[in-house]
Each structure stands twice: as C-alpha cells, then as structure tokens.
mmCIF file of C-alpha atoms in Angstrom:
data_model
loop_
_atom_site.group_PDB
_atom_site.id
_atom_site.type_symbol
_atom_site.label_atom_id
_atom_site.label_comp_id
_atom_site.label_asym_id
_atom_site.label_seq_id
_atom_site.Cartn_x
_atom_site.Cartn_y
_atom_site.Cartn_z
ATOM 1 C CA UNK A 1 145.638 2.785 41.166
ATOM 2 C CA UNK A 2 146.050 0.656 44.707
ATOM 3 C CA UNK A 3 146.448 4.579 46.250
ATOM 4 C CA UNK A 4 142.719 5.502 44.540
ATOM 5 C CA UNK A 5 141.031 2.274 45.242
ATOM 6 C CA UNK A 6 142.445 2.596 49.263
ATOM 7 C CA UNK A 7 140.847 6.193 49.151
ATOM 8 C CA UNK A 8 137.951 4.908 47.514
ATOM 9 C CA UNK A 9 137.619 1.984 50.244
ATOM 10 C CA UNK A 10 138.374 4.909 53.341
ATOM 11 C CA UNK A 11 135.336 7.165 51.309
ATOM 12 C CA UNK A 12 132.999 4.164 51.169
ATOM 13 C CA UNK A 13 133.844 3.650 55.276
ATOM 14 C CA UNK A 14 132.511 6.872 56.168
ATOM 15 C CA UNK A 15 130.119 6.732 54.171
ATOM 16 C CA UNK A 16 128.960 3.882 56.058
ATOM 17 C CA UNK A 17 129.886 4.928 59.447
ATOM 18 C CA UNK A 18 127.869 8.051 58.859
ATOM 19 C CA UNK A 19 124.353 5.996 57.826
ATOM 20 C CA UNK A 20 125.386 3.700 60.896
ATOM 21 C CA UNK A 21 125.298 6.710 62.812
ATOM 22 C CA UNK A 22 121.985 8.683 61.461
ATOM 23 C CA UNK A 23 119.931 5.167 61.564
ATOM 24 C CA UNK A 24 120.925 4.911 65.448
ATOM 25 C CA UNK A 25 119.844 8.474 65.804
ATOM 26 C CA UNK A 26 116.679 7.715 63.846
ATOM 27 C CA UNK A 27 115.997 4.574 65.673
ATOM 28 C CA UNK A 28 116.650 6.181 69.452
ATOM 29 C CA UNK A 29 114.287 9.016 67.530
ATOM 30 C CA UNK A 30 112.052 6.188 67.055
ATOM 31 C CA UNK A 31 112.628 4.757 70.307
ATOM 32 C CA UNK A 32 111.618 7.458 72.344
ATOM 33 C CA UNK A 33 108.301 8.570 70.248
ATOM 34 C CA UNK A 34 106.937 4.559 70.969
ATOM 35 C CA UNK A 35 108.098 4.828 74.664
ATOM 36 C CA UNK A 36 105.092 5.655 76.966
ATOM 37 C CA UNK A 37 105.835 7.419 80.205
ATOM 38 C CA UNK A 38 103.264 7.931 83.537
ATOM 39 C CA UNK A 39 102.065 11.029 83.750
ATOM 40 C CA UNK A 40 103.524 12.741 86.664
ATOM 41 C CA UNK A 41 99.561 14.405 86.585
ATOM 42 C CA UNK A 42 97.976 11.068 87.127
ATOM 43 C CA UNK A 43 100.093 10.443 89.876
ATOM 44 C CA UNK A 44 100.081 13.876 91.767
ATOM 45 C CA UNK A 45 95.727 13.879 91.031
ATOM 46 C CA UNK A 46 95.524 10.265 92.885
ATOM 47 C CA UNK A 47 97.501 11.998 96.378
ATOM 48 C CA UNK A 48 95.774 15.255 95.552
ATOM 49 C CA UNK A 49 94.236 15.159 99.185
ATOM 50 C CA UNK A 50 97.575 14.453 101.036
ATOM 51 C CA UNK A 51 99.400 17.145 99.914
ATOM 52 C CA UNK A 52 100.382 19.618 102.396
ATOM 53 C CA UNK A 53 99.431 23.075 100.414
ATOM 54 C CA UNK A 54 101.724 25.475 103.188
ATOM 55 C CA UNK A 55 104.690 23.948 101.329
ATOM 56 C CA UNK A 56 105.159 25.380 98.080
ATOM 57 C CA UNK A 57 106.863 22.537 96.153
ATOM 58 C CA UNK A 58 103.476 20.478 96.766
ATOM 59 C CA UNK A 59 100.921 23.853 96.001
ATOM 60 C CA UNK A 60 103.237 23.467 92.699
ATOM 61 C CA UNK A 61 101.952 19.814 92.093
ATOM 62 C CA UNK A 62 98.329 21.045 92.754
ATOM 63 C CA UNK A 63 98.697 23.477 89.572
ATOM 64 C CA UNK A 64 100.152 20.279 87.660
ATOM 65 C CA UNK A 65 96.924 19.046 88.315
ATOM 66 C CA UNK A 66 94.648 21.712 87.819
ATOM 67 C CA UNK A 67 96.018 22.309 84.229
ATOM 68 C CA UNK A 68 97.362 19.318 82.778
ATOM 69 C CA UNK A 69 95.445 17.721 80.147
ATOM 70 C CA UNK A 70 96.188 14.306 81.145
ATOM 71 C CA UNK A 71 93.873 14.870 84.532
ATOM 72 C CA UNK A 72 90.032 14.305 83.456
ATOM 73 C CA UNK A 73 88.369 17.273 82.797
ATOM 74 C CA UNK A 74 85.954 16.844 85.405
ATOM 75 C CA UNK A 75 88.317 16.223 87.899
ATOM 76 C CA UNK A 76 90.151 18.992 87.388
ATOM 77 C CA UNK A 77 86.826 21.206 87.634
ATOM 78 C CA UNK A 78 85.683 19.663 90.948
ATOM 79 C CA UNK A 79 89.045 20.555 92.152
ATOM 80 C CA UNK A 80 88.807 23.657 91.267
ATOM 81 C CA UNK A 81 85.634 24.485 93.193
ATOM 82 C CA UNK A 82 86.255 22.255 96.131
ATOM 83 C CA UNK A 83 89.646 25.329 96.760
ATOM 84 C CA UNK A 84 87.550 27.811 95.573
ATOM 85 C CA UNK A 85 84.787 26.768 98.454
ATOM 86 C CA UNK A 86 86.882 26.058 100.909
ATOM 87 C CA UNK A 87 86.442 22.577 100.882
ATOM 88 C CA UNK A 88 90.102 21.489 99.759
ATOM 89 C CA UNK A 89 92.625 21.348 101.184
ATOM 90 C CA UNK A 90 89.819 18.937 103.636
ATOM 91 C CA UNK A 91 92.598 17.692 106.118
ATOM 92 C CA UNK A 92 91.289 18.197 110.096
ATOM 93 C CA UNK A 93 93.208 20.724 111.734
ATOM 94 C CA UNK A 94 94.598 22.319 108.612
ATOM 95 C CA UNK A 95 95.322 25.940 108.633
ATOM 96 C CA UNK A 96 96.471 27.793 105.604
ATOM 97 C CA UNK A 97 100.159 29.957 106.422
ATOM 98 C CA UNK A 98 100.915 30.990 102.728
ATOM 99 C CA UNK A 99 99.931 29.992 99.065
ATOM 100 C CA UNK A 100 95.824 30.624 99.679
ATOM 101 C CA UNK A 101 95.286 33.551 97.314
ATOM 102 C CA UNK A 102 97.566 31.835 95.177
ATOM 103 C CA UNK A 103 95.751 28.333 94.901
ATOM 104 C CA UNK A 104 92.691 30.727 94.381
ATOM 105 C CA UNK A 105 93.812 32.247 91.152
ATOM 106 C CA UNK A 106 94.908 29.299 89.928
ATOM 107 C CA UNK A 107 91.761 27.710 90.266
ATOM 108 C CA UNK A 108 89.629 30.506 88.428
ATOM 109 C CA UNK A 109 92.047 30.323 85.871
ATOM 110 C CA UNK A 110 91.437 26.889 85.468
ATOM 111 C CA UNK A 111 87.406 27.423 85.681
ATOM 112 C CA UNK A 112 88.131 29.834 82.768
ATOM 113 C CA UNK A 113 89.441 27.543 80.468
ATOM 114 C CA UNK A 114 87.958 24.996 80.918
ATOM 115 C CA UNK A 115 84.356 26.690 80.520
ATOM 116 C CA UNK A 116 85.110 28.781 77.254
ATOM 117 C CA UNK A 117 82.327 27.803 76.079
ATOM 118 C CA UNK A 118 80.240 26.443 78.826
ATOM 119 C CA UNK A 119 78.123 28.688 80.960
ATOM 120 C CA UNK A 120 76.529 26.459 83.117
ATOM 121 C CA UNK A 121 79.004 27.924 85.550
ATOM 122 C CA UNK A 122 77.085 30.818 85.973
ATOM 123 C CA UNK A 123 74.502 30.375 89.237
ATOM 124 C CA UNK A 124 77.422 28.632 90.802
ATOM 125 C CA UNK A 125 79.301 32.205 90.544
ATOM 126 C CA UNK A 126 76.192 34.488 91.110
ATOM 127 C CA UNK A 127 75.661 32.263 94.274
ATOM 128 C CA UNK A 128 79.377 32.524 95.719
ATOM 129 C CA UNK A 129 80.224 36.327 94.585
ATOM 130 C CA UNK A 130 78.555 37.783 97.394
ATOM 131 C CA UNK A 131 79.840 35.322 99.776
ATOM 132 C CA UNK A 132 83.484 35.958 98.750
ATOM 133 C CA UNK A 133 82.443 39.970 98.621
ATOM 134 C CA UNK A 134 81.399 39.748 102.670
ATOM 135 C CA UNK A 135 84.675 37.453 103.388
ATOM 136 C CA UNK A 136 87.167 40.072 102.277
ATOM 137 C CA UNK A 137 85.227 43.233 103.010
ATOM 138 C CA UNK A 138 86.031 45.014 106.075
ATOM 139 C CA UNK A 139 83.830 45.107 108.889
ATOM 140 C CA UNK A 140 82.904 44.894 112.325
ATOM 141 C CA UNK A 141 80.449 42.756 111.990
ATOM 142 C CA UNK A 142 80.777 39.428 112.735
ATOM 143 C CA UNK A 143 80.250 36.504 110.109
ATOM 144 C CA UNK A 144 78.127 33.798 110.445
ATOM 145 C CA UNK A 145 79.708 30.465 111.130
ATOM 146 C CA UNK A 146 79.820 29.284 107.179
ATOM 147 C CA UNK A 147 81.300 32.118 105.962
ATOM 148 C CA UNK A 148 83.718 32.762 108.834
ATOM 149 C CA UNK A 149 85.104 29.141 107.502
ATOM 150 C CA UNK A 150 85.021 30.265 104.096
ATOM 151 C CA UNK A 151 87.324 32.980 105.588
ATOM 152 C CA UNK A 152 89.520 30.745 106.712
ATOM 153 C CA UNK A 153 90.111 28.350 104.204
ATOM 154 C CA UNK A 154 90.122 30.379 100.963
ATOM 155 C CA UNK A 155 91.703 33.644 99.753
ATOM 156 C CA UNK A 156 89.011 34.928 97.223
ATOM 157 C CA UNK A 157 89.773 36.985 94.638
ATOM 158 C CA UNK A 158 86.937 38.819 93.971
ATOM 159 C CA UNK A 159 87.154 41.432 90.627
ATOM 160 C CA UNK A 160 89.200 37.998 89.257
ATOM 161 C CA UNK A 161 85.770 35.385 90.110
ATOM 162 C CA UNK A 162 83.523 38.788 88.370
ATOM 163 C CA UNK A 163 85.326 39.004 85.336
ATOM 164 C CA UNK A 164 85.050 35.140 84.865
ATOM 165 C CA UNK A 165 81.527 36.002 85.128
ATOM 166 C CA UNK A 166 80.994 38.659 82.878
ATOM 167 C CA UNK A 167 82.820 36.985 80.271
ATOM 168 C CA UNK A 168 80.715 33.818 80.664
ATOM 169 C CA UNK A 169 77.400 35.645 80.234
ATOM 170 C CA UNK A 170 78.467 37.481 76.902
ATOM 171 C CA UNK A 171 79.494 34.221 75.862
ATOM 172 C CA UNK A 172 75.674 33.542 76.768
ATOM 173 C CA UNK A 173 73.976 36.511 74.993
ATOM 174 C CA UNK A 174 76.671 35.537 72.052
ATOM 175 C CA UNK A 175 76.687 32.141 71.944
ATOM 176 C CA UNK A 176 78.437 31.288 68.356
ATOM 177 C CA UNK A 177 81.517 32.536 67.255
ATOM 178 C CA UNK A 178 82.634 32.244 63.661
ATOM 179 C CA UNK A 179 84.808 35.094 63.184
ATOM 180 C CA UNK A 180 86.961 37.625 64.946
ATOM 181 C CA UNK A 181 84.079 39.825 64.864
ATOM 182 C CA UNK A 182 81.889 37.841 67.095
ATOM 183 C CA UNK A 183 84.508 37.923 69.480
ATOM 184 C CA UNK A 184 84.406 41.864 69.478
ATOM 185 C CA UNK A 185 80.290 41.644 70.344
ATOM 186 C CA UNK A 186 81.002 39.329 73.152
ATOM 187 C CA UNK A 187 83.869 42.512 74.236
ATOM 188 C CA UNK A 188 81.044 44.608 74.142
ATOM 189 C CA UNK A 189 78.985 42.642 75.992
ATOM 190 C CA UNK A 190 81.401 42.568 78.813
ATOM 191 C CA UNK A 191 82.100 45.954 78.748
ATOM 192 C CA UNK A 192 78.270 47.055 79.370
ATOM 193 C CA UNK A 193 78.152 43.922 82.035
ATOM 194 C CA UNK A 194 81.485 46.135 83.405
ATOM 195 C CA UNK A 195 79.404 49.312 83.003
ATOM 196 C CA UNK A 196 82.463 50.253 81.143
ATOM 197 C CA UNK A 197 82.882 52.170 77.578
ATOM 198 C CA UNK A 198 85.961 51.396 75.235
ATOM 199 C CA UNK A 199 87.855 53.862 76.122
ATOM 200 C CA UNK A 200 87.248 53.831 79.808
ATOM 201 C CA UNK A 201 88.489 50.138 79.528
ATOM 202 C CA UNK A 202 91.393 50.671 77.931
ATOM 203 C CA UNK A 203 92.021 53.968 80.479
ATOM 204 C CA UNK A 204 91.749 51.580 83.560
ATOM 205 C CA UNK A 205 94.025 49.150 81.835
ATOM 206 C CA UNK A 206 96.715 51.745 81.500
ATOM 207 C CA UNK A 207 96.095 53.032 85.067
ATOM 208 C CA UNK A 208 96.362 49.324 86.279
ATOM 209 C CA UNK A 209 99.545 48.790 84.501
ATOM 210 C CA UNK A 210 101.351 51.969 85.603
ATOM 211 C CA UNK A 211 100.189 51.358 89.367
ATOM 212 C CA UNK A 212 102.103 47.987 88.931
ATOM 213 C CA UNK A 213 104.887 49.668 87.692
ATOM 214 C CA UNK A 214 105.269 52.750 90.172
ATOM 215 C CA UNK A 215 103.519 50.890 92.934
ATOM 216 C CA UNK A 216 103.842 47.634 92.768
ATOM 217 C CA UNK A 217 100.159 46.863 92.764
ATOM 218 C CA UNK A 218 99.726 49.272 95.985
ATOM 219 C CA UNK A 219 96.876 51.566 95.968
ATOM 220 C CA UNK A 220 95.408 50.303 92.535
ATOM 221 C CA UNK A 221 91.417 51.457 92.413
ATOM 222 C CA UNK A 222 88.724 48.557 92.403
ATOM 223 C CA UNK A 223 87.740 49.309 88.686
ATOM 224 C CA UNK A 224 91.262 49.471 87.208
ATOM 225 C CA UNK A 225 91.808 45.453 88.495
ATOM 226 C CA UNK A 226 88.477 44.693 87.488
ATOM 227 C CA UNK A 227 89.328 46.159 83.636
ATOM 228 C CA UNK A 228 93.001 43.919 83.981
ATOM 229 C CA UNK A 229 90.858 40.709 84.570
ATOM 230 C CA UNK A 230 88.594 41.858 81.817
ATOM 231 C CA UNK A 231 91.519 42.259 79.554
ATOM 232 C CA UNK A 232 93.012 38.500 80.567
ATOM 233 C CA UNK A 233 89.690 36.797 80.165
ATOM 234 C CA UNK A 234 88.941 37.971 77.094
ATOM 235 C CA UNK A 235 92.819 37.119 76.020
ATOM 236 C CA UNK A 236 91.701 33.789 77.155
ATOM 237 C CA UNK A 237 89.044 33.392 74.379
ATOM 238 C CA UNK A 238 91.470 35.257 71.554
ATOM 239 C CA UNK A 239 94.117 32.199 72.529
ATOM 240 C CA UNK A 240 91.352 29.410 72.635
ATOM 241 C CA UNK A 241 90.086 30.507 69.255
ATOM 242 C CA UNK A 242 93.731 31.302 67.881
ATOM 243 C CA UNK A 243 94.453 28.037 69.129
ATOM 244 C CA UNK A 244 91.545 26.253 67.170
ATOM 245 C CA UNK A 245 93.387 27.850 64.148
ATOM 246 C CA UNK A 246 90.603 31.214 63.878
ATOM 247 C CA UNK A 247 92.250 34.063 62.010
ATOM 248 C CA UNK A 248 91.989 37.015 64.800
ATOM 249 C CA UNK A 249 94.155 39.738 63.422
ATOM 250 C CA UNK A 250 90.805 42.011 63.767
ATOM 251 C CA UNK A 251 90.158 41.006 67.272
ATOM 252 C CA UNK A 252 93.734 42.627 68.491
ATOM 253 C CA UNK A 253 93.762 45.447 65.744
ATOM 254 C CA UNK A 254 90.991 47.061 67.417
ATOM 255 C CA UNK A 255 92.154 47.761 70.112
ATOM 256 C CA UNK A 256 93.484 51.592 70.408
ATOM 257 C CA UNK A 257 95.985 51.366 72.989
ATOM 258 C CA UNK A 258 98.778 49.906 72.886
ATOM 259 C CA UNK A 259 99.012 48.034 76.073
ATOM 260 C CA UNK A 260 95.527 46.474 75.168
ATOM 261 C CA UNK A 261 96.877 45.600 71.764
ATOM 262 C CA UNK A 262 100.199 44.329 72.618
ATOM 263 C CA UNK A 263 98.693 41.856 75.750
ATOM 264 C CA UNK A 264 95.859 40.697 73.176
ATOM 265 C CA UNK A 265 98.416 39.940 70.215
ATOM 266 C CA UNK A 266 100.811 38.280 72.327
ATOM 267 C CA UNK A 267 97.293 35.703 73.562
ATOM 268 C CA UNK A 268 97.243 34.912 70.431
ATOM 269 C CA UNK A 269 100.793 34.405 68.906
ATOM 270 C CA UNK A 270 100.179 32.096 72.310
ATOM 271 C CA UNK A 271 97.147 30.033 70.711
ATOM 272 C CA UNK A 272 99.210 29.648 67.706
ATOM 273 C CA UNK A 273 101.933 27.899 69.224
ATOM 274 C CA UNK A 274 100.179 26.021 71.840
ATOM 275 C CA UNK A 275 98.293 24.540 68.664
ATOM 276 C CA UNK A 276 102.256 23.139 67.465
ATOM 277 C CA UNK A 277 104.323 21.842 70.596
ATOM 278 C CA UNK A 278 107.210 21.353 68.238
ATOM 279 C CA UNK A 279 107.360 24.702 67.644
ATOM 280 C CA UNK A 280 106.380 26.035 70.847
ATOM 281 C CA UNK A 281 109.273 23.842 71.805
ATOM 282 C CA UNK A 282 111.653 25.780 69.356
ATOM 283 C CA UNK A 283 110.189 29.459 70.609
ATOM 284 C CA UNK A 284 110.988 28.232 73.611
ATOM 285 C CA UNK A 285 114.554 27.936 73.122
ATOM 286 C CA UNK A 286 115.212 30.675 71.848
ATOM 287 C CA UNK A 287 114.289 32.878 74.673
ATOM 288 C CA UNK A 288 116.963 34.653 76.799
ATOM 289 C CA UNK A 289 114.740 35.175 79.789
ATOM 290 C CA UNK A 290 112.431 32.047 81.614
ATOM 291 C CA UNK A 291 109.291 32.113 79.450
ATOM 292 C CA UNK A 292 107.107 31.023 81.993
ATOM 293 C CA UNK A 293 104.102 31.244 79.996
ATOM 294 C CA UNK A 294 105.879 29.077 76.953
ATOM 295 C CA UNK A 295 106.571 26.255 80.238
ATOM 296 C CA UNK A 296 103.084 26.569 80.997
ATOM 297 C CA UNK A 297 101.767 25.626 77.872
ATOM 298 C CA UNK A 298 103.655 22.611 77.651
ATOM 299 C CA UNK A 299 102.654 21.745 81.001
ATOM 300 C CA UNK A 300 98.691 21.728 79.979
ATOM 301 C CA UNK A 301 99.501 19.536 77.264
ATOM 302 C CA UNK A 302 100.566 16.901 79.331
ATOM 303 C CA UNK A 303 103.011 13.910 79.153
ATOM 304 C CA UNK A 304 102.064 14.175 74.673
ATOM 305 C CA UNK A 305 104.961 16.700 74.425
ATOM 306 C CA UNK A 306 107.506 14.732 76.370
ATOM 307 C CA UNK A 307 109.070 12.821 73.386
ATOM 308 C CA UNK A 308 109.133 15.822 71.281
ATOM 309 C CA UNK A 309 111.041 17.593 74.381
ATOM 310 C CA UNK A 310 113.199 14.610 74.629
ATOM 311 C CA UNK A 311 114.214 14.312 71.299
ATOM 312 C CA UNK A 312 114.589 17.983 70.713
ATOM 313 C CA UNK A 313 117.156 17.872 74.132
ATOM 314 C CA UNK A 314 119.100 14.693 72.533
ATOM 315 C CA UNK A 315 119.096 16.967 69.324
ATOM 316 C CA UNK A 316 120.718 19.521 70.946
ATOM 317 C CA UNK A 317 123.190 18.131 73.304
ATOM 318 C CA UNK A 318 126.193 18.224 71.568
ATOM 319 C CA UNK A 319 125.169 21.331 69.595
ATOM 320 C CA UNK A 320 124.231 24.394 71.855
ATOM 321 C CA UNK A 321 124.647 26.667 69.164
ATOM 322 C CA UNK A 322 120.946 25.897 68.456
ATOM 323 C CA UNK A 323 120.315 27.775 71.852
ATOM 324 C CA UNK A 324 120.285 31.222 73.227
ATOM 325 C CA UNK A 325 123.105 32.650 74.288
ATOM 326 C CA UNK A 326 121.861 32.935 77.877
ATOM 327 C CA UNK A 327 120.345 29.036 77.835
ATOM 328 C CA UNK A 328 117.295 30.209 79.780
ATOM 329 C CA UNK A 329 114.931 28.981 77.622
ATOM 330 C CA UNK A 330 116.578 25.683 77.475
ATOM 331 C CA UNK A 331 116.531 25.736 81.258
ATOM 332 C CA UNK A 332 112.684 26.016 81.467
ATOM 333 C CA UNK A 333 112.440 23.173 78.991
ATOM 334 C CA UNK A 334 114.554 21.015 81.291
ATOM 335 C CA UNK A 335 112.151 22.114 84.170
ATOM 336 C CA UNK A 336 108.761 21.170 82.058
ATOM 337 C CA UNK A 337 110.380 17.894 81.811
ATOM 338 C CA UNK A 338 111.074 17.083 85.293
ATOM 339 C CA UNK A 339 107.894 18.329 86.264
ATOM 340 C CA UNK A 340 105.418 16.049 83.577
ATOM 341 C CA UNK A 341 108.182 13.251 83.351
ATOM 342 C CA UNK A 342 110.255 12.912 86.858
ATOM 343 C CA UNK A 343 112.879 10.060 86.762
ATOM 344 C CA UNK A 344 112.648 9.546 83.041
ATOM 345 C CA UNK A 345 113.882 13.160 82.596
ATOM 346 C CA UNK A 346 117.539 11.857 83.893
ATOM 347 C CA UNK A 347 119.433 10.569 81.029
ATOM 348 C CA UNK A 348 118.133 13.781 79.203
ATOM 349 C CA UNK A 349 119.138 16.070 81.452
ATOM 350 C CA UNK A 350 122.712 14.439 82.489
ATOM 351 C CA UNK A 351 124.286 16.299 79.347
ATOM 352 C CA UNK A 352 123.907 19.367 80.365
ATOM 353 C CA UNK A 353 125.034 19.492 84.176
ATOM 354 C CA UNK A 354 128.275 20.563 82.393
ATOM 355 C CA UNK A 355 128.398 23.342 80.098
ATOM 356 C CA UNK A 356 130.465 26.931 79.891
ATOM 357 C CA UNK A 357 127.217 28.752 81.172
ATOM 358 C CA UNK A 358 127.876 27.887 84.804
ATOM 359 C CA UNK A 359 123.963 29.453 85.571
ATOM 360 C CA UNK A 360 122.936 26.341 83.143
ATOM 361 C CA UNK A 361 125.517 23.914 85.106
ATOM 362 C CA UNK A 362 123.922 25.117 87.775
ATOM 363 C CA UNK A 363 119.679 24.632 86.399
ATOM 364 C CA UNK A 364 120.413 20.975 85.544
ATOM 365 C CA UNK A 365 121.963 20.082 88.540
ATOM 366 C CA UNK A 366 119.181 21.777 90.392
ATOM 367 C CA UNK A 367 116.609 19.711 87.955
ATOM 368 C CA UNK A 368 118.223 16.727 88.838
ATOM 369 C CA UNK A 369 117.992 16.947 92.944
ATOM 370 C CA UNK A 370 114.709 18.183 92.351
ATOM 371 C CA UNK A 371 113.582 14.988 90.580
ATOM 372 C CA UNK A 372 115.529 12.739 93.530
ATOM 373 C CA UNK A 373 113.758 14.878 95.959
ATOM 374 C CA UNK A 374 110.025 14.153 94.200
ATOM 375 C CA UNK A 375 109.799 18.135 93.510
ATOM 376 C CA UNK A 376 108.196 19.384 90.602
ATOM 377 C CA UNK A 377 108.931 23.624 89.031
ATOM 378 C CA UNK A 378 105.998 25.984 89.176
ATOM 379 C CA UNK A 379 105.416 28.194 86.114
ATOM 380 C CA UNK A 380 102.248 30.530 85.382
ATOM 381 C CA UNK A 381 99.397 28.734 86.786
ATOM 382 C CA UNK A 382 96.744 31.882 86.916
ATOM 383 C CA UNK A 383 96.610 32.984 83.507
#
C-alpha cells in the first residue's frame, strides 16, 4: 500500500510539473503576443533621405519601406515617385554606381499595389512614359537638361511602367469586380491596350521564359517583356482579390498554357496565405529552398506577424523535426525577423546558432552580426 500511494504521490508530481511547465509556455505565449515592438519600418522611413542607396544593405532598407504596411500609405507612394522621378535619392553630389534599375522596379511594384484599384495614377504615367522612352533610347541626339538628369538619377524600366498602365486603365473601363470573371474582361482589356490576342500573349510569355532560360534575359524582343509584365500585373490583381478571400479558380483555369497557368495559380495560392500569416508562417517552413516570395509577404505585413514568428521559433527550438530537412525555410524566417524586429530578434534567434545543419549554424550567426551591424536581408521587392 505505502509502495502504491509513493507511486501515486511521484504520478501526481509530474502531473504537476507538466501543467507548471505548459502554463509558463502559455504565459511566455502570452507574453510575447502583449509585447509591442518598433517597427524597424518606422525607423528606416524617418532616415529614408540619409541612406546611401550605392550600398546595398541600405537600398535593402529602402524596400522595407516601400512595402511594409506599417509605413503610411501615402508615404510610401510619394516615395515611390520621388525614385521613379529622379528626385530621391536628393543628396548634392550623389551619383548612382549600382542598385538604380533595381530601386526602379521596386518602386513600380510598389505603385502597383498600392493602386489596385485606384487609377488616378494614370496622367502621372502617360506624362512620364515618354520621358523614360527618350532616356533609355539610343541616340545621338542630345537631351535637354531635365531629362539628361532624369538620365542620371533613375534607371527606368519602361515595358514594366506600360504594363502598370495598361492594367490600370482596364481596371478603368472595368471598374467593379465581383467575380473571377470580371477579372478575365479586365485581361482582355489589357490585351487589346497590348494590341495583343490570347494566344499571342501566352506565345510571348513562353518566348520570354525560354530566352531567360537559354539566354539569360539576352536578346529577349520588346513585346515578349512587355507580355511578362502583363502576366505579373495581372497576377497582382488574382493575389489582391485571392487575398480578399475571392474564389478565382476560373481566373487561372483559363489560361491555355501552362506557364501562364502555373505563374497565375501560384499568385493566388500567394493571396491565400498572405490573408493567414500563421500559416504563411508554417508554408514557410516547410520549404527546402529560400522562399523569397513567402519572406516578402511577411515583410509587407509589418511588425503584426512578429509575435506569431516569435512564438512559432520558441515552438520550434527544441523540436526541429517540425522543419525541413534542409532548414532553409526556417532560415528566411529568422531573416524576416531581423529585418522588421532588429535587436528583439536575439533571444529568438540564439537557439539556433547551434544545430547539426552547419549551413543553419552558419544563417543564425550571420542574422545575428547582421542585427549588431544595423543590416537588414533583402527578399523580392519587385513583384
């Protein structure tokens, strides 16, 4: 009897221990959903005009700013046109040495989302087009004084700045979208903007694609880039409206190639996750490769998603079964951190600066001279 009341009293003791132990994972749970943390965005948007753009750890603080939710809207879309005028980077004497096409892209991109539904962008881009057409043309002829410093001080990208337009006037001839199919009359709309049919389209697409792959890029005709920015702007509006929780099966199905199809389905398997950070979080993790795009999206939801990432990262610390076998995705998570959360990111990513896969050993130790060195990671700022 003493022998089956001692085992009784050693049962009860774990017990115990064991709700000890799950309340002080609930409560640091707890803990770190009422924490608040400073947006690294805020911070990089008030020294926006200090950065020094040739170095590529501060263009990568730029795209922190031009995407990240926690930035005002409006401030993020002067931004956007001040690089894609020429008037930022505004610092006398400045002269761009690498990153200009780059800060370009990122800025359309930006102007894209950010006007899905808002076409009073147009003049602005009927006004500029030709100006960006004569500052990358070719010719002898010399420019006159404003745009020879448009030359100087931006990189445009021209078919990338058109297709923002065409997409933003069938939004204006289709103004209301309800369903996957008005999506498909605003496709047709750009397509005749394009002076494009279907299958032209989705010809150039394919051409565009297999010029990357054989050529890398070299050689690729005018129209076949033009139909690639085509096909990411209207991905844009299939992951907006995925996003917003629209059913769009149609929208991809209807496609009739298969690099058309797969590009559009994967836009909106992107909507539907951006729409659940905890998930995206657990896609995330699972990936064997970077997932740049997956980083990205958790960068434009701003400092919202850090305690979900920090919790998720405490979850997961002493069981890395729960991630891929390569730890790649985990890595990108660890980088998203550092770049929306900086010094608070420590403690989270201490744990895993040791680890059998030496190539993560060696991601959180980078992470954490990156956040004593005030860097921040770049991910896929021009999609």
């Amino acid at each position: 009897m003493q022998q089956t009341q001692r085992g009784y009293r050693w049962m009860s003791a774990g017990v115990l221990l064991m709700c000890l132990t799950a309340a002080t994972a609930q409560e640091g749970a707890r803990a770190t959903q009422q924490a608040t943390f400073t947006s690294q965005a805020l911070h990089f948007a008030q020294q926006v005009d200090e950065l020094n753009l040739n170095e590529v750890y501060d263009r990568y603080k730029l795209f922190v700013v031009l995407r990240c939710k926690d930035v005002p809207v409006e401030q993020r879309k002067t931004l956007a046109i001040r690089i894609i005028t020429g008037d930022y980077p505004n610092k006398p004497n400045f002269q761009w040495r690498e990153g200009k096409s780059g800060a370009f892209a990122a800025a359309i991109a930006v102007l894209s989302h950010l006007h899905m539904e808002d076409t009073s962008l147009i003049p602005f881009l009927e006004e500029y087009l030709p100006k960006w057409e004569r500052v990358v043309a070719i010719s002898e002829e010399p420019l006159p004084a404003d745009l020879q410093r448009l030359k100087q001080r931006t990189a445009p990208n021209v078919q990338m700045a058109r297709a923002l337009l065409i997409r933003l006037k069938a939004v204006q001839a289709v103004p209301e979208v309800k369903s996957a199919a008005d999506l498909e009359r605003r496709l047709e709309v750009m397509l005749k903007e394009a002076q494009m049919t279907r299958q032209e389209f989705q010809q150039l697409c394919e051409e565009f694609v297999e010029g990357w792959r054989h050529r890398r890029g070299m050689d690729i005709p005018s129209r076949a880039v033009l139909a690639n920015y085509l096909l990411e702007e209207y991905g844009r509006m299939l992951f907006h409206y995925a996003k917003s929780g629209m059913s769009l099966e149609l929208a991809a199905k209807n496609a009739d190639t298969s690099i058309v199809t797969r590009f559009w389905s994967a836009r909106i398997e992107m909507g539907r996750l951006a729409s659940q950070p905890a998930k995206l979080i657990e896609e995330l993790l699972k990936q064997k490769g970077p997932a740049l795009s997956y980083g990205q999206l958790l960068i434009d939801e701003g400092v919202q998603v850090v305690p979900l990432i920090m919790q998720r990262l405490e979850a997961i610390k002493n069981d890395r079964g729960q991630v891929s076998d390569t730890g790649m995705g985990l890595v990108t998570l660890l980088q998203v951190l550092v770049t929306l959360a900086g010094e608070s990111a420590l403690p989270y990513i201490e744990p895993f600066a040791q680890d059998e896969r030496l190539w993560l050993c060696h991601y959180a130790r980078q992470a954490k001279e990156w956040i004593h060195e005030g860097r921040v990671f770049g991910f896929y700022a021009d999609w």
